[in-house]
Amino acid sequence: MAVKEIQSGQVGRSLPRLESAAKVTGHADYVHNLRLPGMLHVKVFRSSIPHGRIRRLDVSAAKQLAGVHSVITSDDIRTIIPEPYFGPAFHDQPILAIDKVRHIGEPVAVVLASDPHVAEEGVALIQAEYDELPGVYDEVAGATATTYVHDTLKPAGTFPDLKHLQGKSNTNIALDYQLRRGDVEAAFAKADHVFEHTFRTQQVMHVPLEPMVSAAELTATGLTIYTASQSPSFVRIEIARLLGWPENKVRVKVPHLGGGFGAKLYVKLEALVAALALLTRRPVKLSLRMDEQFFTISKHASTFKIKSGVTKDGKIVARRCDVWWNGGAYADIGPRVTQKSGFTAAGPYDIENVHLDSFAVYTTRPPAGALRGFGIPQLVWAYESHTDLIARALDIDPVEIRRKNILREGRPQATGTKMKDAAIEQVLERLAARMNWDRSFDRGAGTIRRGRGIGIGFKAVIAPTTSVAIVNVYADGSCSLYCSTVDMGQGSDTIMAQIVAEVLNLPAETVNVVHPDTDVTPYDMATLGSRSTFHMGNAVRIAAEDAKAKLAALAKEVGLPAGANVPISEIFKKKYGMQAGNVIGSGSFIPSYKSPDHETGMTDNATPFWMIGGTGAEVEIDTDTGDIKILRIVNVADCGTPINPRIVDTQLSGGAIMQLGFTLTEEMQFDNGQLRNPTLADYKIPGMRDMPTVMENEAVAARQHDGPFGAKGVGESATFGLSPAIANAIHDAVGVRLTELPLTPERLYRALAAANGKPLKD
Amino acid sequence: MTPFELAEPRSISEALALLDPNDPSIRAMGGGTALMLMMKPGFFKPKRLVSLRKIAELAAFRVGSDGALRIGAMTRLSALERSAEVAKAFPVIASTLRTLSNRRVRNVATIGGHIAHADPHTDLPPVLIALDATIEIAGPGGQRKIPAEALATGYLETTLKGNELITAVTVPAAGRKRAIYVKCTTRSADDWPALGIAVALDADGRNVKQARVVVSAATEKPVRLSGVEAILQGGAMTDASLREATRAAASEADITTDMQGSAAYKRHLLEVHLNRAINGLLNGGARRGA
Amino acid sequence: MSNTRQINFTLNGTPVSAEVGTHLSLVELLREKFDLFGARESCAQGLCGCCTVLLDGQAVSGCLYLAALADGAKIDTVEGLGTRDTLDPVQEAFIEAGAFQCGFCTPGFVLMTKQLLDENPNPSEDDIRHYLSGNLCRCGAYPEIIAAVKAASAKRKAAG
């Protein structure tokens, strides 16, 4: 393990995860396991067509089936929620389809029963007839198509810069982010070379192994929602908004998640179960099957047209980026993906003239939203493939051309924000060193060829966002941490405990981390985008220091000498005469941020920290078949100073393994809007035998000066550079360039055959 | 799924009596893995399942002193996989089983159920055909035997009547034969094959006395390429005759396009892998299983 | 012929019985009637291993196994393997190697590993990858899992 560990203190320890024993004994708690007395199971009737008006919906047979409690449609929902539309950026998604369906698998009705098998039988008895409408599937075509997925746009109030879209019609463009810096056309005219390429990525799904699941029940005081969600505070606020209730009447509880990766964000099933609990007055639980996840949320397919003006020495002087994001039928967080990724779409390069247009496009596909990387992997796929092609065309070494162009400390990146605590150069050099880049590489001579490639990307972490934490010290000196960060396997419970423990001088294992419960744990924006270590970590640190200060003040108040090493229990005993009382520290953190100018996309404070991730790949190609074998993957990242080196190491390798799937084997395959492969039998995620022969991870020695103990996020960093590193390695091996993901043996073989003048005949 | 009748007869005749040739919603069940995959999404709604797990005589298997292998239909695939005897007598069966689905499925799935399901993507049927296996079938009219290649008649279709049961699979002694099964996967490693190729050669040096070449997965059912076999059997194998044979394979098999690859690509893979497989067998029998 | 069944079987060493519909799967039985949540239904196709249980000593996918057919069997789940206070060496090895993240697939991997080492106490890395190829981990903890299997093998050897 190449992520360095320090011996002293709680921060820097490779402490095993706090919940380790629970996980290996099968006792970890997931909403998947939840049972509530009197609970009704919910099964969903879904649209069988991608786009159309609902002409007729007949639920009578389902209602009459013995054991069915009720069958609910949007008409029923509207009796309690007159405007049942939700979404973090647009209020465009109906809880159940109203008048129209916009993607295959859209929920149209639900059946409730005590026995889930009966509910399933009920769903099979529902009949729907549709007047089909033309489908819109491609993001570029969708941007100018005259078939409109939505009649009018419905931006929510959450994004101030979407206001101008309110009520707009006759468009599939949900958001257009633009960045204008300098004058690209003039620079292109003057440049020695101009290169232009188009790259594409496919629609994929997160596939958390615990499928999405939510439950709701009415209580004496309000509504409790148990949900596998990465954003309990958001769920509370959104459900309260939909019901017209105050926040404090909606309680959201989240145990562990069996994986999230961005799928379990904002509102997915929560609005539906909340409405059903109110309509039936019974606890209800909706537990999706694996296949249903594919109809619920996914990752944006994308098209990126990238054009660079370059001097003959390989200095990039201008870059034009046109990016289309395939958002599917509902916006979800797509507009934010479109906008925030736009900050870094030109790459980690020092380019004077940048022109970017980034479009969030509605299509009649299942919705796309946040998936690990939040748009960055799609962008890096394009710009690092493009950079490699430029290097080849100019006969410049791929590492050398990056050295010539990368952003260095203090330089302004495309938005105008100056780079700070961004170890891009270090990541590049460590990558080159580990790849033995200066040494010659044996590419083979026969049927089997080998190649190597690198890719390096970066991300601006989201801002501004709010995190609040509470540390509660008990009369015996033990303590609890209340924070709404969700541990979905990334180890947040453990590292937050380490932060508290470091401040309060306790072993981290002894800190009790209270899982998100919005009646107890304070507000957190959400667990996403690798923000928690920095944002919540800072809040946690402030809360722990507040508790520490209050303990010191209390010690002084009860007359204990300052600096005396008195056990905390003594302080409480002196104050309360017995083992009683609490000392509560709280902390909130919001980083500074300046919103980009609407016309230019420029801001001098785009982000509180940068994430840097680089990948090196060595591949072996069977030129007779196109088979691609990954011999070696090197992951190098800047994540500041790790709080838990082992967890950081596994976030790097885990992120890389996931991205391998998106690069080589995963694709949601459609046929006229019908999804052909919504199950793991035909949607192939990486298994044991798909691992690279060798994989190495390194967090470079770095420090985020304003992160908790020098730390910042890492969950997504290993996803950035992997796809282009592999395509670059393939090009190095066999001289052909693949510009579309996934990189399959057939696509490679066809490219090889075509390059040899013997294209495969269909 | 909804409730159904579940019978567990203790003899073959009792099992046959519970089946109905005219009711496709009554089926025999081996390990049940393939059936469950059809029942859970509602593709198959049984009226009655007849589990054969309590019919002891169906679960035995052995390699006889003559080197022939007799496998009772209810033999679990993992039992075959773990048998040192089977591995010695038929290494291609052992290596094929190693990558057949996963260990948990192999612990439950039975050979009878596996071949009766007639999914062209399954791994053992092309191997059994290449090894000249025979399928024994019991029905109300008595016993019959058919060559393995006659079992599947189409996608998920067999020659079995609704009230017939596979009772055993017999594989003649390998003798001098060397065999290989190539499982071409085009997506992740643990996947249905896009193309399956089973080859068995009885050769004296580069003189092939008898060849069996079977293609599966890319076809509706496993298919023997008799044209290819004829070319291979026609004298001493040269590079030229091998090229002719593998090119013939690409056009003889009726290969379909699906999510795992286009027909054109699979035809190309067939040519490449068949060439490698035969060369491998002739050069000393590298018995690849994956 | 009825479509419910009274079944009797041994569960983690204890004789138990249940009345089940013929359509109930083994993983549903264990979770709903016996409150054992270590086995989980995820892919619903026997491909991911999250529903792994041992039946007569053999690992099976509980989501593809009819509960009615567990009559007369010996069923062992992860809950019978070790407790929070006395972990099995395989479980210890998984913790020491950090061989899980979200933990949803972990009981399946633990049971398969135990089976593997029972059959093959000293597996090569290739043996390990093949044996565990039917267990998926979306968090990507495969490298740590392989390390855990090797460590568990050593622990068991040391214990004698």
JSON list of C-alpha atoms in Angstrom, two decimals, chain B residues 146-278:
[
{"chain": "B", "resi": 146, "resn": "ILE", "atom": "CA", "xyz": [-30.45, -40.16, -28.80]},
{"chain": "B", "resi": 147, "resn": "PRO", "atom": "CA", "xyz": [-27.12, -38.64, -29.73]},
{"chain": "B", "resi": 148, "resn": "ALA", "atom": "CA", "xyz": [-26.43, -35.45, -27.78]},
{"chain": "B", "resi": 149, "resn": "GLU", "atom": "CA", "xyz": [-26.71, -33.31, -30.90]},
{"chain": "B", "resi": 150, "resn": "ALA", "atom": "CA", "xyz": [-30.31, -34.42, -31.43]},
{"chain": "B", "resi": 151, "resn": "LEU", "atom": "CA", "xyz": [-31.54, -33.11, -28.10]},
{"chain": "B", "resi": 152, "resn": "ALA", "atom": "CA", "xyz": [-31.88, -29.38, -28.78]},
{"chain": "B", "resi": 153, "resn": "THR", "atom": "CA", "xyz": [-34.22, -28.51, -31.64]},
{"chain": "B", "resi": 154, "resn": "GLY", "atom": "CA", "xyz": [-34.18, -24.74, -31.27]},
{"chain": "B", "resi": 155, "resn": "TYR", "atom": "CA", "xyz": [-33.84, -21.93, -28.77]},
{"chain": "B", "resi": 156, "resn": "LEU", "atom": "CA", "xyz": [-35.03, -23.38, -25.42]},
{"chain": "B", "resi": 157, "resn": "GLU", "atom": "CA", "xyz": [-36.63, -26.25, -27.33]},
{"chain": "B", "resi": 158, "resn": "THR", "atom": "CA", "xyz": [-35.84, -29.95, -27.20]},
{"chain": "B", "resi": 159, "resn": "THR", "atom": "CA", "xyz": [-37.09, -33.15, -28.68]},
{"chain": "B", "resi": 160, "resn": "LEU", "atom": "CA", "xyz": [-38.38, -34.14, -25.22]},
{"chain": "B", "resi": 161, "resn": "LYS", "atom": "CA", "xyz": [-42.09, -34.57, -24.87]},
{"chain": "B", "resi": 162, "resn": "GLY", "atom": "CA", "xyz": [-43.71, -32.99, -21.84]},
{"chain": "B", "resi": 163, "resn": "ASN", "atom": "CA", "xyz": [-43.85, -36.37, -20.09]},
{"chain": "B", "resi": 164, "resn": "GLU", "atom": "CA", "xyz": [-40.33, -37.53, -20.82]},
{"chain": "B", "resi": 165, "resn": "LEU", "atom": "CA", "xyz": [-37.27, -37.20, -18.62]},
{"chain": "B", "resi": 166, "resn": "ILE", "atom": "CA", "xyz": [-33.58, -37.32, -19.28]},
{"chain": "B", "resi": 167, "resn": "THR", "atom": "CA", "xyz": [-32.24, -40.08, -17.04]},
{"chain": "B", "resi": 168, "resn": "ALA", "atom": "CA", "xyz": [-28.56, -40.22, -17.96]},
{"chain": "B", "resi": 169, "resn": "VAL", "atom": "CA", "xyz": [-25.79, -38.92, -20.19]},
{"chain": "B", "resi": 170, "resn": "THR", "atom": "CA", "xyz": [-23.16, -41.36, -21.33]},
{"chain": "B", "resi": 171, "resn": "VAL", "atom": "CA", "xyz": [-19.84, -40.35, -22.80]},
{"chain": "B", "resi": 172, "resn": "PRO", "atom": "CA", "xyz": [-17.82, -43.03, -24.61]},
{"chain": "B", "resi": 173, "resn": "ALA", "atom": "CA", "xyz": [-14.22, -43.54, -23.58]},
{"chain": "B", "resi": 174, "resn": "ALA", "atom": "CA", "xyz": [-11.99, -40.79, -24.91]},
{"chain": "B", "resi": 175, "resn": "GLY", "atom": "CA", "xyz": [-9.41, -43.16, -26.26]},
{"chain": "B", "resi": 176, "resn": "ARG", "atom": "CA", "xyz": [-6.91, -41.18, -28.25]},
{"chain": "B", "resi": 177, "resn": "LYS", "atom": "CA", "xyz": [-9.20, -38.19, -28.58]},
{"chain": "B", "resi": 178, "resn": "ARG", "atom": "CA", "xyz": [-8.11, -34.76, -27.41]},
{"chain": "B", "resi": 179, "resn": "ALA", "atom": "CA", "xyz": [-10.72, -32.12, -26.90]},
{"chain": "B", "resi": 180, "resn": "ILE", "atom": "CA", "xyz": [-11.03, -28.45, -26.08]},
{"chain": "B", "resi": 181, "resn": "TYR", "atom": "CA", "xyz": [-13.85, -26.03, -25.32]},
{"chain": "B", "resi": 182, "resn": "VAL", "atom": "CA", "xyz": [-13.32, -22.37, -26.08]},
{"chain": "B", "resi": 183, "resn": "LYS", "atom": "CA", "xyz": [-15.63, -19.99, -24.28]},
{"chain": "B", "resi": 184, "resn": "CYS", "atom": "CA", "xyz": [-15.40, -16.59, -26.00]},
{"chain": "B", "resi": 185, "resn": "THR", "atom": "CA", "xyz": [-16.76, -13.84, -23.83]},
{"chain": "B", "resi": 186, "resn": "THR", "atom": "CA", "xyz": [-16.82, -10.33, -25.24]},
{"chain": "B", "resi": 187, "resn": "ARG", "atom": "CA", "xyz": [-17.82, -8.41, -22.14]},
{"chain": "B", "resi": 188, "resn": "SER", "atom": "CA", "xyz": [-16.70, -9.24, -18.62]},
{"chain": "B", "resi": 189, "resn": "ALA", "atom": "CA", "xyz": [-14.90, -12.50, -17.96]},
{"chain": "B", "resi": 190, "resn": "ASP", "atom": "CA", "xyz": [-17.82, -13.98, -16.01]},
{"chain": "B", "resi": 191, "resn": "ASP", "atom": "CA", "xyz": [-20.43, -13.92, -18.74]},
{"chain": "B", "resi": 192, "resn": "TRP", "atom": "CA", "xyz": [-22.48, -15.99, -21.11]},
{"chain": "B", "resi": 193, "resn": "PRO", "atom": "CA", "xyz": [-20.26, -16.85, -24.06]},
{"chain": "B", "resi": 194, "resn": "ALA", "atom": "CA", "xyz": [-20.78, -14.84, -27.23]},
{"chain": "B", "resi": 195, "resn": "LEU", "atom": "CA", "xyz": [-19.43, -17.86, -29.02]},
{"chain": "B", "resi": 196, "resn": "GLY", "atom": "CA", "xyz": [-18.69, -21.40, -27.87]},
{"chain": "B", "resi": 197, "resn": "ILE", "atom": "CA", "xyz": [-16.49, -23.80, -29.78]},
{"chain": "B", "resi": 198, "resn": "ALA", "atom": "CA", "xyz": [-15.98, -27.44, -28.85]},
{"chain": "B", "resi": 199, "resn": "VAL", "atom": "CA", "xyz": [-13.48, -29.48, -30.82]},
{"chain": "B", "resi": 200, "resn": "ALA", "atom": "CA", "xyz": [-12.54, -33.12, -30.37]},
{"chain": "B", "resi": 201, "resn": "LEU", "atom": "CA", "xyz": [-9.88, -34.68, -32.57]},
{"chain": "B", "resi": 202, "resn": "ASP", "atom": "CA", "xyz": [-8.74, -38.22, -32.90]},
{"chain": "B", "resi": 203, "resn": "ALA", "atom": "CA", "xyz": [-5.42, -37.63, -34.62]},
{"chain": "B", "resi": 204, "resn": "ASP", "atom": "CA", "xyz": [-2.27, -39.50, -35.47]},
{"chain": "B", "resi": 205, "resn": "GLY", "atom": "CA", "xyz": [0.27, -36.69, -35.68]},
{"chain": "B", "resi": 206, "resn": "ARG", "atom": "CA", "xyz": [-1.32, -34.22, -38.08]},
{"chain": "B", "resi": 207, "resn": "ASN", "atom": "CA", "xyz": [-3.56, -36.90, -39.60]},
{"chain": "B", "resi": 208, "resn": "VAL", "atom": "CA", "xyz": [-7.02, -36.37, -38.26]},
{"chain": "B", "resi": 209, "resn": "LYS", "atom": "CA", "xyz": [-8.94, -39.64, -38.26]},
{"chain": "B", "resi": 210, "resn": "GLN", "atom": "CA", "xyz": [-12.04, -38.20, -36.72]},
{"chain": "B", "resi": 211, "resn": "ALA", "atom": "CA", "xyz": [-13.06, -34.63, -36.00]},
{"chain": "B", "resi": 212, "resn": "ARG", "atom": "CA", "xyz": [-15.96, -33.15, -34.16]},
{"chain": "B", "resi": 213, "resn": "VAL", "atom": "CA", "xyz": [-16.45, -29.41, -34.40]},
{"chain": "B", "resi": 214, "resn": "VAL", "atom": "CA", "xyz": [-19.39, -27.86, -32.59]},
{"chain": "B", "resi": 215, "resn": "VAL", "atom": "CA", "xyz": [-20.43, -24.20, -32.43]},
{"chain": "B", "resi": 216, "resn": "SER", "atom": "CA", "xyz": [-22.78, -22.83, -29.78]},
{"chain": "B", "resi": 217, "resn": "ALA", "atom": "CA", "xyz": [-23.93, -19.58, -28.17]},
{"chain": "B", "resi": 218, "resn": "ALA", "atom": "CA", "xyz": [-23.88, -17.60, -31.42]},
{"chain": "B", "resi": 219, "resn": "THR", "atom": "CA", "xyz": [-26.36, -20.05, -32.89]},
{"chain": "B", "resi": 220, "resn": "GLU", "atom": "CA", "xyz": [-29.93, -21.03, -32.01]},
{"chain": "B", "resi": 221, "resn": "LYS", "atom": "CA", "xyz": [-28.74, -24.40, -30.81]},
{"chain": "B", "resi": 222, "resn": "PRO", "atom": "CA", "xyz": [-25.33, -26.14, -30.73]},
{"chain": "B", "resi": 223, "resn": "VAL", "atom": "CA", "xyz": [-24.47, -27.16, -34.26]},
{"chain": "B", "resi": 224, "resn": "ARG", "atom": "CA", "xyz": [-21.97, -29.66, -35.59]},
{"chain": "B", "resi": 225, "resn": "LEU", "atom": "CA", "xyz": [-20.07, -28.21, -38.52]},
{"chain": "B", "resi": 226, "resn": "SER", "atom": "CA", "xyz": [-19.95, -31.37, -40.63]},
{"chain": "B", "resi": 227, "resn": "GLY", "atom": "CA", "xyz": [-18.48, -29.55, -43.62]},
{"chain": "B", "resi": 228, "resn": "VAL", "atom": "CA", "xyz": [-15.55, -28.43, -41.49]},
{"chain": "B", "resi": 229, "resn": "GLU", "atom": "CA", "xyz": [-15.21, -31.89, -40.02]},
{"chain": "B", "resi": 230, "resn": "ALA", "atom": "CA", "xyz": [-14.99, -33.36, -43.53]},
{"chain": "B", "resi": 231, "resn": "ILE", "atom": "CA", "xyz": [-12.19, -30.97, -44.49]},
{"chain": "B", "resi": 232, "resn": "LEU", "atom": "CA", "xyz": [-10.28, -31.77, -41.31]},
{"chain": "B", "resi": 233, "resn": "GLN", "atom": "CA", "xyz": [-10.67, -35.48, -41.85]},
{"chain": "B", "resi": 234, "resn": "GLY", "atom": "CA", "xyz": [-9.43, -35.28, -45.42]},
{"chain": "B", "resi": 235, "resn": "GLY", "atom": "CA", "xyz": [-5.76, -36.19, -45.11]},
{"chain": "B", "resi": 236, "resn": "ALA", "atom": "CA", "xyz": [-2.75, -34.72, -43.33]},
{"chain": "B", "resi": 237, "resn": "MET", "atom": "CA", "xyz": [-3.51, -31.28, -41.93]},
{"chain": "B", "resi": 238, "resn": "THR", "atom": "CA", "xyz": [-1.53, -28.45, -43.43]},
{"chain": "B", "resi": 239, "resn": "ASP", "atom": "CA", "xyz": [-1.69, -24.74, -42.71]},
{"chain": "B", "resi": 240, "resn": "ALA", "atom": "CA", "xyz": [-3.60, -24.35, -45.98]},
{"chain": "B", "resi": 241, "resn": "SER", "atom": "CA", "xyz": [-6.16, -27.03, -45.22]},
{"chain": "B", "resi": 242, "resn": "LEU", "atom": "CA", "xyz": [-6.60, -25.67, -41.72]},
{"chain": "B", "resi": 243, "resn": "ARG", "atom": "CA", "xyz": [-7.26, -22.18, -43.12]},
{"chain": "B", "resi": 244, "resn": "GLU", "atom": "CA", "xyz": [-9.76, -23.69, -45.56]},
{"chain": "B", "resi": 245, "resn": "ALA", "atom": "CA", "xyz": [-11.48, -25.48, -42.72]},
{"chain": "B", "resi": 246, "resn": "THR", "atom": "CA", "xyz": [-11.76, -22.46, -40.46]},
{"chain": "B", "resi": 247, "resn": "ARG", "atom": "CA", "xyz": [-12.96, -20.27, -43.30]},
{"chain": "B", "resi": 248, "resn": "ALA", "atom": "CA", "xyz": [-15.62, -22.87, -44.05]},
{"chain": "B", "resi": 249, "resn": "ALA", "atom": "CA", "xyz": [-16.65, -22.72, -40.41]},
{"chain": "B", "resi": 250, "resn": "ALA", "atom": "CA", "xyz": [-17.40, -19.03, -40.61]},
{"chain": "B", "resi": 251, "resn": "SER", "atom": "CA", "xyz": [-19.83, -19.58, -43.49]},
{"chain": "B", "resi": 252, "resn": "GLU", "atom": "CA", "xyz": [-21.26, -22.96, -42.46]},
{"chain": "B", "resi": 253, "resn": "ALA", "atom": "CA", "xyz": [-22.59, -21.87, -39.08]},
{"chain": "B", "resi": 254, "resn": "ASP", "atom": "CA", "xyz": [-25.76, -19.79, -38.97]},
{"chain": "B", "resi": 255, "resn": "ILE", "atom": "CA", "xyz": [-24.50, -17.08, -36.65]},
{"chain": "B", "resi": 256, "resn": "THR", "atom": "CA", "xyz": [-26.71, -14.40, -35.15]},
{"chain": "B", "resi": 257, "resn": "THR", "atom": "CA", "xyz": [-26.13, -10.84, -33.98]},
{"chain": "B", "resi": 258, "resn": "ASP", "atom": "CA", "xyz": [-26.99, -10.08, -30.35]},
{"chain": "B", "resi": 259, "resn": "MET", "atom": "CA", "xyz": [-25.93, -7.85, -27.49]},
{"chain": "B", "resi": 260, "resn": "GLN", "atom": "CA", "xyz": [-22.61, -9.66, -27.22]},
{"chain": "B", "resi": 261, "resn": "GLY", "atom": "CA", "xyz": [-21.52, -9.00, -30.75]},
{"chain": "B", "resi": 262, "resn": "SER", "atom": "CA", "xyz": [-22.41, -8.74, -34.39]},
{"chain": "B", "resi": 263, "resn": "ALA", "atom": "CA", "xyz": [-22.64, -11.85, -36.55]},
{"chain": "B", "resi": 264, "resn": "ALA", "atom": "CA", "xyz": [-19.72, -10.61, -38.64]},
{"chain": "B", "resi": 265, "resn": "TYR", "atom": "CA", "xyz": [-17.47, -10.26, -35.61]},
{"chain": "B", "resi": 266, "resn": "LYS", "atom": "CA", "xyz": [-18.50, -13.63, -34.22]},
{"chain": "B", "resi": 267, "resn": "ARG", "atom": "CA", "xyz": [-17.82, -15.26, -37.56]},
{"chain": "B", "resi": 268, "resn": "HIS", "atom": "CA", "xyz": [-14.37, -13.74, -37.45]},
{"chain": "B", "resi": 269, "resn": "LEU", "atom": "CA", "xyz": [-13.86, -14.96, -33.86]},
{"chain": "B", "resi": 270, "resn": "LEU", "atom": "CA", "xyz": [-14.93, -18.43, -34.95]},
{"chain": "B", "resi": 271, "resn": "GLU", "atom": "CA", "xyz": [-12.29, -18.47, -37.64]},
{"chain": "B", "resi": 272, "resn": "VAL", "atom": "CA", "xyz": [-9.55, -17.27, -35.29]},
{"chain": "B", "resi": 273, "resn": "HIS", "atom": "CA", "xyz": [-10.40, -19.41, -32.28]},
{"chain": "B", "resi": 274, "resn": "LEU", "atom": "CA", "xyz": [-11.10, -22.56, -34.28]},
{"chain": "B", "resi": 275, "resn": "ASN", "atom": "CA", "xyz": [-7.72, -22.20, -35.93]},
{"chain": "B", "resi": 276, "resn": "ARG", "atom": "CA", "xyz": [-6.01, -21.76, -32.55]},
{"chain": "B", "resi": 277, "resn": "ALA", "atom": "CA", "xyz": [-7.97, -24.61, -30.98]},
{"chain": "B", "resi": 278, "resn": "ILE", "atom": "CA", "xyz": [-7.10, -27.12, -33.68]}
]
